[in-house]
Amino acid sequence: MRIDELIAQAKVIWEDALEAAFNISPQEAEFHCKPDRMNEFCNWLHHQKIYHFAGMIVEERSNRWDIHYLFYEEGVAVRILVKTGGPLDQKSFQSISRTIHAADWYEREAEDLFGLVFEGHPRLGDFILHDDVWQEGVEPMRAGFNIGAALENHKPKRDWRPRRIVRAPGSFIMPVGPVYSGDAESVHFHLETVGEEVIRVFPRLFFKYRGVEKIAEGQSVDEALLLAERFAGTTAFSHALAFCMAVEKIGPTVVPERAVALRVFFAELERCRHHIGVIESICNSTGLAVAASQAAILEEDALRLACELAGHRYLFGLVVPGGLSCDLDTDRCCQAVNKLKGIVQRLNDLDQALTASSSFLDRIEEVGIITESQARDYELVGPVARGSSYCNDLRRAQPYLLYDQYDFEIPCEQEGDGYARLRLLFAEVNQSLRIMDQVTENMPTGPVSNPYSVSPGAAVAGVETPRGATWHWVRVAEDGKIARYRPITPSFANWHGLHLAVESFAFQDFPIVLATFGLSVSENDR
Amino acid sequence: MNKWIEKGLRTGVVTTPYPKGRDEAAGISPGLPDAGAEVQDDNNTIASRCPTDALQPTDGPIKVDQRRCIHCFRCVRNAGEPFPWDSGFEWASLMSEASVFPPSFRRSLHIRVIDAGDCGACLNEVKLLNNPYYNMHRLGFFITPTPRQADVLLVIGPVADHMKIPLLKAYEAMPDPKRVMAVGVCALSGGVFRSGFIVGSGVSDLIPVDVEVPGCPPPPLAILHGLLVLAGRSEPHQFIEPANPVEGGVR
Ligand code: SF4
């Protein structure tokens, strides 16, 4: 739907609920909604107008709360910010998660970090700051919060017990983590069971909460870039890119064509490497050692390729506001694509070998099923959503960089099981290679960066990271320092939906389902 | 099943010649600023490009603290004279001679990895040590799921506040003699998360550290070098004073 049509329509239907409705740019609309009508209005937008819910951004301004709900439409590059708020002493807002379940965790997060209460939300508290370590009333994202003093004044609840839902004879909670397995990221699971079957799973996250959003406050753009790049190191390039795109929008800074093309090139290289890594961990989770080793060799090859090209195995330090920090001559891009073709060729051989291994397929077929409607209710993103025919990819849905100029497909699978997600990873690597091939064929010439100067303002930018859509919201204050940095991450959305895939499957399937989700804890915890 | 065996055999040996020989393959390490470089920084322009004070101006040549470098490449790529670069990977520093294991441990070590809030990159490099390229099993190094069988506690990440208790519990559960290896800039000093929800600045604020491996993240070979140093099979890059020694650390 065209943005002015939507605004006109909303003005008629929601005359009494909206305080303002206007477009910020040809692609972005902003609606200011009365706090007590939020639930109805967002419901209309999401369920009747079929806009995707992307996430929520809470800001404490000098004298008021600004709460933004981000929606977007597929295919037409339309982003919508629904804004509500109130004076700082207002602590209670309407919950929209009653009708948009995907907002559930965002509201819990805001409650824990800002002390806001969302009326109608069934369960707030004990989310980011764990109750067994922290007392109530610690609100780290509030202005003036002193981390050092807070860390000294832990008052844990000694009587904390995990919540039990399952009340059946012989039911118990099987705790896993936070330190478990040989080399897993730190996360804790409560698996409720009466025997073989996992009835309910409750992932307890945020063991790795470092307060990235808080650290960024008051930093310069250059400093915050280091954070954006390093809070989720295995997808560093995509996150740094989203951050840079947001500040370039505030600037505004035009990125030279060559840099745009190279950004696509490296983003796709990162996607290939990331997907090969997930394939490796899926093989590993089923105990298929040779296949896991084969994939691990290819992952290392891809890492070395990145290091040869950009100096760093995980592409740190490459993307900067205004472009890239170094150039790459086109010949080397072509050589790299040729090398990558060899890697992908061997990966496809592995794919074929796996397809012919019935013992392997037995373990991932028809386990960890997510239906399309579940994927939509939870607004899952990335390969996890696309494995359940919820085909949502920002490169297509909200084209950025030059993605609308390249010929590629968004692979999609129907079954929603572990095998569908695995097939999707293989297919996406091939598509990434196809894009990189086109980039090198028509590489623009010229510089790779334009001068960038910081200016005040706020903007949001979306990027399809290897794990799915991310949105980075940046507000730069008058003094050029970051006032608010808010990354909305794909792992946060997908961890929310993990329980759907695990529940009612057997214990031994749990690590396999987890591997097929390809989740990152650090990206979620921030 | 046979085809997997065949596939495995066909792949041949890809394992690095290190530590017997030198590994000079491209892309194995992002390198670090050259600690031996004699660069004068008269008007403090080079050092001011470094966001982490890894390059410190002195009266003489710039002092390089590799343990703080986060590979942002601003000292090389930003306008001005590029700082000399060292492309190696043998960076592990030892706290003292006593940090090395007794000789009976030379051949084999069991390692418990603790992710205390890393970004995923350090952990991935640790994981890759089991990859055929590095194959640390051939050197007698094994990752173990339980701290009770571990000789080495390999800690990555800045120690996020919630990970403090799990980390201490794992350390206490280890039998003596035990050693702690801090891997990655975050674990050494808190890195870019220094002002966040983390305990102190680095692992050594909580438990005594024996060997430090810098890098952001350190490549697999740098971590391997750290393990070899602990086992007394390789020379450390340098001996250093711990940044924040822990009083009465158990040994
Ligand atoms: S790469 Fe960055 S952190 Fe390392 S020394 Fe150079 S400027 Fe400092």
PDB file of C-alpha atoms and ligand atoms in Angstrom, chain A residues 226 230, chain B residues 31-34 46-56 64-66 68-78 83 85 185 216, ligand 1:
ATOM      1  CA  LEU A 226      33.379  -0.651  17.803  1.00  0.00           C
ATOM      2  CA  ARG A 230      31.753  -6.546  18.605  1.00  0.00           C
TER       3      ARG A 230
ATOM      4  CA  GLY B  31      48.175  -9.806  13.044  1.00  0.00           C
ATOM      5  CA  LEU B  32      48.838  -7.159  15.661  1.00  0.00           C
ATOM      6  CA  PRO B  33      50.720  -3.857  15.754  1.00  0.00           C
ATOM      7  CA  ASP B  34      54.438  -4.614  15.828  1.00  0.00           C
ATOM      8  CA  ILE B  46      49.473   8.013  15.428  1.00  0.00           C
ATOM      9  CA  ALA B  47      48.703   7.101  19.020  1.00  0.00           C
ATOM     10  CA  SER B  48      45.613   9.293  19.066  1.00  0.00           C
ATOM     11  CA  ARG B  49      44.100   7.158  16.324  1.00  0.00           C
ATOM     12  CA  CYS B  50      43.999   4.178  18.676  1.00  0.00           C
ATOM     13  CA  PRO B  51      40.691   3.996  20.584  1.00  0.00           C
ATOM     14  CA  THR B  52      41.949   1.569  23.231  1.00  0.00           C
ATOM     15  CA  ASP B  53      45.351   3.021  24.208  1.00  0.00           C
ATOM     16  CA  ALA B  54      47.117   0.029  22.718  1.00  0.00           C
ATOM     17  CA  LEU B  55      49.510   2.597  21.276  1.00  0.00           C
ATOM     18  CA  GLN B  56      50.883   4.864  23.961  1.00  0.00           C
ATOM     19  CA  VAL B  64      52.751  -0.939  22.051  1.00  0.00           C
ATOM     20  CA  ASP B  65      50.496  -2.878  24.414  1.00  0.00           C
ATOM     21  CA  GLN B  66      49.316  -5.744  22.217  1.00  0.00           C
ATOM     22  CA  ARG B  68      44.715  -3.986  24.343  1.00  0.00           C
ATOM     23  CA  CYS B  69      44.524  -4.075  20.563  1.00  0.00           C
ATOM     24  CA  ILE B  70      41.068  -4.863  19.199  1.00  0.00           C
ATOM     25  CA  HIS B  71      41.965  -5.039  15.485  1.00  0.00           C
ATOM     26  CA  CYS B  72      40.130  -1.892  14.473  1.00  0.00           C
ATOM     27  CA  PHE B  73      42.916  -1.128  11.978  1.00  0.00           C
ATOM     28  CA  ARG B  74      42.576   2.602  12.574  1.00  0.00           C
ATOM     29  CA  CYS B  75      46.335   2.928  13.131  1.00  0.00           C
ATOM     30  CA  VAL B  76      46.935   1.405   9.706  1.00  0.00           C
ATOM     31  CA  ARG B  77      44.073   2.593   7.552  1.00  0.00           C
ATOM     32  CA  ASN B  78      43.103   6.020   8.824  1.00  0.00           C
ATOM     33  CA  PHE B  83      51.792   1.773  12.014  1.00  0.00           C
ATOM     34  CA  TRP B  85      52.211  -4.554  11.508  1.00  0.00           C
ATOM     35  CA  VAL B 185      41.041  -8.753  24.732  1.00  0.00           C
ATOM     36  CA  CYS B 216      40.131  -9.752  19.060  1.00  0.00           C
TER      37      CYS B 216
HETATM   38  S1  SF4 C   1      44.382  -1.853  15.378  1.00  0.00           S
HETATM   39 FE1  SF4 C   1      43.127  -0.371  16.508  1.00  0.00          FE
HETATM   40  S2  SF4 C   1      43.208  -1.095  18.638  1.00  0.00           S
HETATM   41 FE2  SF4 C   1      44.904  -2.091  17.549  1.00  0.00          FE
HETATM   42  S3  SF4 C   1      46.642  -0.741  17.888  1.00  0.00           S
HETATM   43 FE3  SF4 C   1      45.748  -0.140  15.925  1.00  0.00          FE
HETATM   44  S4  SF4 C   1      44.354   1.523  16.458  1.00  0.00           S
HETATM   45 FE4  SF4 C   1      44.828   0.464  18.388  1.00  0.00          FE
END
